[in-house]
């Protein structure tokens, strides 16, 4: 039963039914299991986008900002139906919540000295095409590499007081199309100063200063020089051949040639293995509620794992120590082998500061 059938709606129902909706939803709770799971990938999906590095730090030497290295964007795009797909990467050099749809307005508001660098950065694009494939694995979207000049950092510094804990958010926009389906996603990169005290003259106009090493002044913010965030790394996946929480785990091969064999309806536990330093410590600047003073707060990342598959089901859509106590998850194989013969499990790790990594496990369902 579909959600629309469960609610008893036909194609003309648009809704002055808000007053009845709660009652209807409660009455239809029995058909909740028929709703599609967000972990099930059966059409065109962009499951994750990774920036490498996820954070770019700028230094200042003799009053001049140093140039930064390139940033490479990668995307985990899946369409298990296997049709041909076209895509285009674009770069957004301004802070935008509209996938850069407001670029012209933000450019017009910028000082004339910064408009050439915004235009040059915005011109970075990469179109591409992925051919039809008879596979449920990720599609071939080429990485997109962009340059972030120091003049772009300076634009954000003087226009938004860059460095208030998060830095400025520039981004890549990916648009993918398959048949009549079209998706657009945005991936931000933090652009900030490694030692923000080097930019105290610019920050003075915003009414605050960062303490200089060895020479603090009254009222300065004790923000230490920062280390750029790194992407967490999934080094492997482990499997326990049981849904029992005390079942032992064993390493699972995740190279492209390896396939995990499961029986119809078999339940296993899967657990990603993270590399050293996946959960980093960092500082942010916050404003106090009473006096609006700026204070430095110590934080530590907590990696969140998102789970997706082209068939079967998981015990939870996400796992993280704070909510589910552990990173592992149960996976139930489908009762019958998928039409394509195999299914794919996608494991995505996020560190809450823009860091991302993923891996894929290919699964074959075979009757004993």
GROMACS .gro file of C-alpha atoms in nm:
model
  368
    1UNK     CA    1   0.000   0.000   0.000
    2UNK     CA    2   0.134   0.344  -0.089
    3UNK     CA    3   0.128   0.644   0.144
    4UNK     CA    4  -0.136   0.812  -0.077
    5UNK     CA    5  -0.354   0.500  -0.069
    6UNK     CA    6  -0.308   0.475   0.305
    7UNK     CA    7  -0.437   0.831   0.345
    8UNK     CA    8  -0.721   0.768   0.102
    9UNK     CA    9  -0.617   1.053  -0.130
   10UNK     CA   10  -0.665   1.067  -0.503
   11UNK     CA   11  -0.477   1.284  -0.751
   12UNK     CA   12  -0.698   1.589  -0.691
   13UNK     CA   13  -0.642   1.602  -0.314
   14UNK     CA   14  -0.415   1.893  -0.233
   15UNK     CA   15  -0.519   1.964   0.101
   16UNK     CA   16  -0.747   2.146   0.310
   17UNK     CA   17  -0.714   1.832   0.519
   18UNK     CA   18  -0.466   1.963   0.772
   19UNK     CA   19  -0.718   1.944   1.055
   20UNK     CA   20  -0.776   1.575   0.981
   21UNK     CA   21  -0.418   1.485   0.905
   22UNK     CA   22  -0.309   1.389   1.257
   23UNK     CA   23  -0.609   1.161   1.305
   24UNK     CA   24  -0.554   1.003   0.965
   25UNK     CA   25  -0.186   0.946   1.031
   26UNK     CA   26  -0.261   0.776   1.362
   27UNK     CA   27  -0.531   0.564   1.200
   28UNK     CA   28  -0.288   0.467   0.925
   29UNK     CA   29   0.000   0.382   1.154
   30UNK     CA   30  -0.043   0.017   1.062
   31UNK     CA   31   0.067   0.088   0.707
   32UNK     CA   32   0.379   0.275   0.819
   33UNK     CA   33   0.595  -0.024   0.733
   34UNK     CA   34   0.486   0.014   0.369
   35UNK     CA   35   0.649   0.356   0.338
   36UNK     CA   36   0.985   0.355   0.157
   37UNK     CA   37   1.289   0.363   0.382
   38UNK     CA   38   1.534   0.652   0.334
   39UNK     CA   39   1.812   0.393   0.336
   40UNK     CA   40   1.675   0.213   0.028
   41UNK     CA   41   1.827   0.343  -0.298
   42UNK     CA   42   1.603   0.254  -0.593
   43UNK     CA   43   1.638   0.565  -0.813
   44UNK     CA   44   1.882   0.850  -0.880
   45UNK     CA   45   2.046   0.956  -0.552
   46UNK     CA   46   2.347   1.163  -0.447
   47UNK     CA   47   2.437   0.995  -0.119
   48UNK     CA   48   2.738   1.209  -0.026
   49UNK     CA   49   2.983   1.468  -0.155
   50UNK     CA   50   3.338   1.494  -0.023
   51UNK     CA   51   3.577   1.789  -0.033
   52UNK     CA   52   3.946   1.714   0.002
   53UNK     CA   53   4.052   1.894   0.211
   54UNK     CA   54   3.725   1.989   0.385
   55UNK     CA   55   3.887   2.296   0.541
   56UNK     CA   56   4.141   2.532   0.386
   57UNK     CA   57   4.364   2.744   0.611
   58UNK     CA   58   4.540   3.064   0.504
   59UNK     CA   59   4.855   3.206   0.664
   60UNK     CA   60   4.992   3.561   0.653
   61UNK     CA   61   5.360   3.628   0.596
   62UNK     CA   62   5.490   3.988   0.608
   63UNK     CA   63   5.134   4.112   0.576
   64UNK     CA   64   5.057   3.906   0.264
   65UNK     CA   65   4.820   3.609   0.262
   66UNK     CA   66   4.976   3.286   0.137
   67UNK     CA   67   4.824   3.101  -0.156
   68UNK     CA   68   4.632   2.785  -0.082
   69UNK     CA   69   4.640   2.451  -0.259
   70UNK     CA   70   4.360   2.307  -0.473
   71UNK     CA   71   4.043   2.148  -0.337
   72UNK     CA   72   3.904   1.833  -0.499
   73UNK     CA   73   3.534   1.740  -0.482
   74UNK     CA   74   3.404   1.384  -0.522
   75UNK     CA   75   3.047   1.257  -0.524
   76UNK     CA   76   2.881   0.925  -0.440
   77UNK     CA   77   2.606   0.909  -0.703
   78UNK     CA   78   2.391   0.597  -0.736
   79UNK     CA   79   2.113   0.492  -0.973
   80UNK     CA   80   2.060   0.114  -0.954
   81UNK     CA   81   1.851   0.119  -1.272
   82UNK     CA   82   2.172   0.187  -1.464
   83UNK     CA   83   2.069   0.452  -1.723
   84UNK     CA   84   2.306   0.702  -1.881
   85UNK     CA   85   2.354   1.016  -1.675
   86UNK     CA   86   2.489   1.365  -1.738
   87UNK     CA   87   2.632   1.593  -1.472
   88UNK     CA   88   2.799   1.928  -1.422
   89UNK     CA   89   3.013   2.062  -1.141
   90UNK     CA   90   3.018   2.438  -1.073
   91UNK     CA   91   3.202   2.643  -0.813
   92UNK     CA   92   3.030   2.897  -0.587
   93UNK     CA   93   3.278   3.151  -0.440
   94UNK     CA   94   3.021   3.329  -0.218
   95UNK     CA   95   2.830   3.215   0.088
   96UNK     CA   96   2.497   3.097  -0.048
   97UNK     CA   97   2.203   2.895   0.079
   98UNK     CA   98   2.054   2.894  -0.272
   99UNK     CA   99   2.313   2.672  -0.449
  100UNK     CA  100   2.463   2.997  -0.583
  101UNK     CA  101   2.137   3.115  -0.737
  102UNK     CA  102   2.201   3.448  -0.565
  103UNK     CA  103   2.554   3.492  -0.701
  104UNK     CA  104   2.469   3.796  -0.916
  105UNK     CA  105   2.322   3.982  -0.618
  106UNK     CA  106   2.620   3.902  -0.395
  107UNK     CA  107   2.864   4.001  -0.667
  108UNK     CA  108   2.687   4.332  -0.712
  109UNK     CA  109   2.711   4.396  -0.338
  110UNK     CA  110   3.086   4.323  -0.333
  111UNK     CA  111   3.351   4.594  -0.354
  112UNK     CA  112   3.461   4.647  -0.720
  113UNK     CA  113   3.813   4.528  -0.634
  114UNK     CA  114   3.678   4.179  -0.555
  115UNK     CA  115   3.448   4.129  -0.853
  116UNK     CA  116   3.721   3.998  -1.090
  117UNK     CA  117   3.826   3.726  -0.843
  118UNK     CA  118   3.463   3.628  -0.788
  119UNK     CA  119   3.410   3.602  -1.164
  120UNK     CA  120   3.724   3.394  -1.215
  121UNK     CA  121   3.637   3.157  -0.932
  122UNK     CA  122   3.276   3.127  -1.049
  123UNK     CA  123   3.390   3.032  -1.402
  124UNK     CA  124   3.535   2.700  -1.279
  125UNK     CA  125   3.312   2.421  -1.415
  126UNK     CA  126   3.333   2.054  -1.514
  127UNK     CA  127   3.065   1.888  -1.731
  128UNK     CA  128   3.060   1.514  -1.782
  129UNK     CA  129   2.861   1.206  -1.876
  130UNK     CA  130   2.832   0.859  -1.726
  131UNK     CA  131   2.733   0.581  -1.963
  132UNK     CA  132   2.458   0.327  -1.894
  133UNK     CA  133   2.583   0.042  -1.678
  134UNK     CA  134   2.427  -0.286  -1.571
  135UNK     CA  135   2.536  -0.244  -1.211
  136UNK     CA  136   2.403  -0.125  -0.879
  137UNK     CA  137   2.734   0.031  -0.778
  138UNK     CA  138   2.821   0.402  -0.768
  139UNK     CA  139   2.825   0.594  -1.095
  140UNK     CA  140   3.137   0.738  -1.254
  141UNK     CA  141   3.132   1.108  -1.166
  142UNK     CA  142   3.475   1.261  -1.223
  143UNK     CA  143   3.634   1.460  -0.937
  144UNK     CA  144   3.616   1.839  -0.965
  145UNK     CA  145   3.929   2.033  -0.868
  146UNK     CA  146   3.917   2.407  -0.799
  147UNK     CA  147   4.163   2.676  -0.693
  148UNK     CA  148   4.096   2.905  -0.397
  149UNK     CA  149   4.311   3.218  -0.438
  150UNK     CA  150   4.411   3.421  -0.132
  151UNK     CA  151   4.221   3.718  -0.274
  152UNK     CA  152   3.899   3.516  -0.234
  153UNK     CA  153   3.985   3.467   0.132
  154UNK     CA  154   4.042   3.842   0.167
  155UNK     CA  155   3.699   3.913   0.015
  156UNK     CA  156   3.530   3.699   0.280
  157UNK     CA  157   3.742   3.841   0.558
  158UNK     CA  158   3.650   4.205   0.496
  159UNK     CA  159   3.286   4.129   0.411
  160UNK     CA  160   3.189   3.889   0.689
  161UNK     CA  161   3.448   3.889   0.969
  162UNK     CA  162   3.587   3.553   0.865
  163UNK     CA  163   3.699   3.323   1.143
  164UNK     CA  164   3.417   3.329   1.397
  165UNK     CA  165   3.479   2.961   1.464
  166UNK     CA  166   3.345   2.832   1.134
  167UNK     CA  167   3.520   3.043   0.875
  168UNK     CA  168   3.353   3.124   0.546
  169UNK     CA  169   3.165   2.873   0.336
  170UNK     CA  170   3.247   2.851  -0.033
  171UNK     CA  171   3.105   2.551  -0.215
  172UNK     CA  172   3.080   2.324  -0.515
  173UNK     CA  173   2.741   2.264  -0.677
  174UNK     CA  174   2.675   1.934  -0.854
  175UNK     CA  175   2.380   1.887  -1.087
  176UNK     CA  176   2.302   1.537  -1.217
  177UNK     CA  177   2.031   1.435  -1.463
  178UNK     CA  178   1.905   1.093  -1.566
  179UNK     CA  179   1.611   1.091  -1.804
  180UNK     CA  180   1.350   1.328  -1.662
  181UNK     CA  181   1.508   1.318  -1.313
  182UNK     CA  182   1.733   1.605  -1.208
  183UNK     CA  183   1.911   1.657  -0.876
  184UNK     CA  184   2.122   1.943  -0.746
  185UNK     CA  185   2.341   1.929  -0.437
  186UNK     CA  186   2.585   2.166  -0.269
  187UNK     CA  187   2.904   2.087  -0.077
  188UNK     CA  188   3.064   2.357   0.136
  189UNK     CA  189   3.431   2.405   0.218
  190UNK     CA  190   3.548   2.607   0.516
  191UNK     CA  191   3.790   2.884   0.417
  192UNK     CA  192   3.958   3.033   0.724
  193UNK     CA  193   4.273   3.173   0.883
  194UNK     CA  194   4.513   2.939   1.058
  195UNK     CA  195   4.617   3.208   1.307
  196UNK     CA  196   4.341   3.466   1.315
  197UNK     CA  197   4.547   3.706   1.526
  198UNK     CA  198   4.744   3.782   1.208
  199UNK     CA  199   4.429   3.953   1.079
  200UNK     CA  200   4.357   4.164   1.389
  201UNK     CA  201   4.370   4.492   1.191
  202UNK     CA  202   4.078   4.373   0.977
  203UNK     CA  203   3.892   4.224   1.273
  204UNK     CA  204   3.916   4.553   1.462
  205UNK     CA  205   3.634   4.690   1.246
  206UNK     CA  206   3.412   4.409   1.380
  207UNK     CA  207   3.491   4.507   1.740
  208UNK     CA  208   3.704   4.214   1.852
  209UNK     CA  209   4.064   4.089   1.856
  210UNK     CA  210   4.236   3.752   1.887
  211UNK     CA  211   4.510   3.716   2.148
  212UNK     CA  212   4.856   3.711   1.996
  213UNK     CA  213   5.091   3.436   2.119
  214UNK     CA  214   5.292   3.580   2.410
  215UNK     CA  215   5.129   3.922   2.393
  216UNK     CA  216   4.760   3.917   2.490
  217UNK     CA  217   4.570   4.242   2.529
  218UNK     CA  218   4.272   4.314   2.750
  219UNK     CA  219   3.951   4.167   2.614
  220UNK     CA  220   4.114   3.960   2.337
  221UNK     CA  221   3.970   3.622   2.241
  222UNK     CA  222   4.209   3.334   2.332
  223UNK     CA  223   4.165   3.143   2.006
  224UNK     CA  224   4.467   2.923   1.930
  225UNK     CA  225   4.608   2.878   1.580
  226UNK     CA  226   4.391   2.619   1.415
  227UNK     CA  227   4.466   2.289   1.246
  228UNK     CA  228   4.267   2.229   0.929
  229UNK     CA  229   3.999   1.963   0.957
  230UNK     CA  230   4.066   1.636   0.777
  231UNK     CA  231   3.822   1.388   0.633
  232UNK     CA  232   3.760   1.078   0.846
  233UNK     CA  233   3.885   0.764   0.677
  234UNK     CA  234   3.697   0.433   0.666
  235UNK     CA  235   3.978   0.179   0.661
  236UNK     CA  236   3.754  -0.126   0.647
  237UNK     CA  237   3.427  -0.295   0.740
  238UNK     CA  238   3.375  -0.579   0.990
  239UNK     CA  239   3.095  -0.835   0.994
  240UNK     CA  240   2.929  -1.044   1.265
  241UNK     CA  241   2.720  -1.333   1.133
  242UNK     CA  242   2.441  -1.274   1.383
  243UNK     CA  243   2.210  -1.000   1.505
  244UNK     CA  244   2.321  -1.061   1.864
  245UNK     CA  245   2.506  -0.759   2.007
  246UNK     CA  246   2.773  -0.985   2.160
  247UNK     CA  247   2.851  -1.168   1.835
  248UNK     CA  248   3.221  -1.146   1.738
  249UNK     CA  249   3.326  -0.933   1.443
  250UNK     CA  250   3.569  -1.033   1.170
  251UNK     CA  251   3.728  -0.819   0.895
  252UNK     CA  252   3.541  -0.801   0.565
  253UNK     CA  253   3.723  -0.748   0.237
  254UNK     CA  254   3.608  -0.426   0.065
  255UNK     CA  255   3.822  -0.429  -0.251
  256UNK     CA  256   3.624  -0.402  -0.579
  257UNK     CA  257   3.661  -0.774  -0.654
  258UNK     CA  258   3.529  -0.894  -0.318
  259UNK     CA  259   3.165  -0.997  -0.271
  260UNK     CA  260   2.988  -1.074   0.057
  261UNK     CA  261   2.764  -1.380   0.027
  262UNK     CA  262   2.446  -1.387   0.234
  263UNK     CA  263   2.149  -1.621   0.247
  264UNK     CA  264   1.794  -1.497   0.178
  265UNK     CA  265   1.672  -1.300   0.480
  266UNK     CA  266   2.000  -1.352   0.666
  267UNK     CA  267   2.068  -1.094   0.938
  268UNK     CA  268   2.424  -0.976   1.003
  269UNK     CA  269   2.589  -0.688   1.183
  270UNK     CA  270   2.817  -0.452   0.992
  271UNK     CA  271   3.065  -0.216   1.155
  272UNK     CA  272   3.290   0.040   0.984
  273UNK     CA  273   3.650   0.070   1.098
  274UNK     CA  274   3.774   0.428   1.121
  275UNK     CA  275   4.136   0.533   1.082
  276UNK     CA  276   4.333   0.710   1.357
  277UNK     CA  277   4.232   1.071   1.422
  278UNK     CA  278   3.884   1.035   1.274
  279UNK     CA  279   3.739   1.233   1.565
  280UNK     CA  280   3.944   1.550   1.605
  281UNK     CA  281   3.941   1.817   1.875
  282UNK     CA  282   3.882   2.179   1.776
  283UNK     CA  283   3.786   2.522   1.908
  284UNK     CA  284   3.493   2.742   1.817
  285UNK     CA  285   3.404   3.098   1.913
  286UNK     CA  286   3.061   3.153   2.067
  287UNK     CA  287   2.876   3.454   2.203
  288UNK     CA  288   2.752   3.451   2.564
  289UNK     CA  289   2.382   3.513   2.617
  290UNK     CA  290   2.410   3.771   2.896
  291UNK     CA  291   2.678   4.014   2.779
  292UNK     CA  292   2.734   3.908   2.416
  293UNK     CA  293   3.099   3.843   2.497
  294UNK     CA  294   3.298   3.612   2.270
  295UNK     CA  295   3.428   3.296   2.436
  296UNK     CA  296   3.630   3.001   2.308
  297UNK     CA  297   3.469   2.658   2.346
  298UNK     CA  298   3.652   2.325   2.315
  299UNK     CA  299   3.476   2.056   2.112
  300UNK     CA  300   3.541   1.707   1.979
  301UNK     CA  301   3.394   1.557   1.666
  302UNK     CA  302   3.166   1.255   1.685
  303UNK     CA  303   3.146   1.061   1.361
  304UNK     CA  304   2.799   0.975   1.234
  305UNK     CA  305   2.753   0.677   0.999
  306UNK     CA  306   2.476   0.683   0.737
  307UNK     CA  307   2.368   0.352   0.582
  308UNK     CA  308   2.224   0.293   0.234
  309UNK     CA  309   2.161  -0.013   0.017
  310UNK     CA  310   1.995  -0.103  -0.311
  311UNK     CA  311   1.803  -0.389  -0.145
  312UNK     CA  312   1.753  -0.529   0.205
  313UNK     CA  313   1.707  -0.317   0.517
  314UNK     CA  314   1.899  -0.179   0.814
  315UNK     CA  315   1.816  -0.166   1.182
  316UNK     CA  316   1.878   0.213   1.186
  317UNK     CA  317   1.938   0.472   0.914
  318UNK     CA  318   2.227   0.626   1.112
  319UNK     CA  319   2.456   0.507   1.388
  320UNK     CA  320   2.663   0.718   1.626
  321UNK     CA  321   2.783   0.662   1.985
  322UNK     CA  322   2.560   0.938   2.120
  323UNK     CA  323   2.237   0.787   1.984
  324UNK     CA  324   2.294   0.419   1.914
  325UNK     CA  325   2.594   0.367   2.147
  326UNK     CA  326   2.800   0.199   1.873
  327UNK     CA  327   2.872   0.249   1.503
  328UNK     CA  328   2.759  -0.100   1.398
  329UNK     CA  329   2.422  -0.173   1.240
  330UNK     CA  330   2.211  -0.476   1.157
  331UNK     CA  331   2.150  -0.556   0.792
  332UNK     CA  332   1.882  -0.797   0.672
  333UNK     CA  333   1.931  -0.944   0.326
  334UNK     CA  334   1.626  -0.950   0.097
  335UNK     CA  335   1.420  -1.268   0.089
  336UNK     CA  336   1.512  -1.323  -0.275
  337UNK     CA  337   1.810  -1.234  -0.489
  338UNK     CA  338   1.778  -0.890  -0.657
  339UNK     CA  339   1.707  -0.881  -1.031
  340UNK     CA  340   2.055  -0.746  -1.096
  341UNK     CA  341   2.202  -1.047  -0.914
  342UNK     CA  342   2.381  -0.837  -0.653
  343UNK     CA  343   2.307  -0.548  -0.422
  344UNK     CA  344   2.531  -0.273  -0.289
  345UNK     CA  345   2.569  -0.144   0.066
  346UNK     CA  346   2.703   0.211   0.101
  347UNK     CA  347   2.859   0.324   0.429
  348UNK     CA  348   2.905   0.702   0.467
  349UNK     CA  349   3.097   0.864   0.756
  350UNK     CA  350   3.053   1.233   0.848
  351UNK     CA  351   3.245   1.419   1.119
  352UNK     CA  352   3.005   1.716   1.176
  353UNK     CA  353   3.257   1.970   1.038
  354UNK     CA  354   3.223   1.885   0.671
  355UNK     CA  355   3.454   1.585   0.667
  356UNK     CA  356   3.320   1.284   0.472
  357UNK     CA  357   3.432   0.940   0.360
  358UNK     CA  358   3.254   0.631   0.227
  359UNK     CA  359   3.300   0.273   0.122
  360UNK     CA  360   3.094   0.014  -0.064
  361UNK     CA  361   3.022  -0.351   0.013
  362UNK     CA  362   2.895  -0.567  -0.274
  363UNK     CA  363   2.654  -0.839  -0.162
  364UNK     CA  364   2.528  -1.150  -0.337
  365UNK     CA  365   2.220  -1.333  -0.206
  366UNK     CA  366   2.254  -1.708  -0.257
  367UNK     CA  367   2.028  -1.988  -0.140
  368UNK     CA  368   2.209  -2.256   0.064
   0.00000   0.00000   0.00000
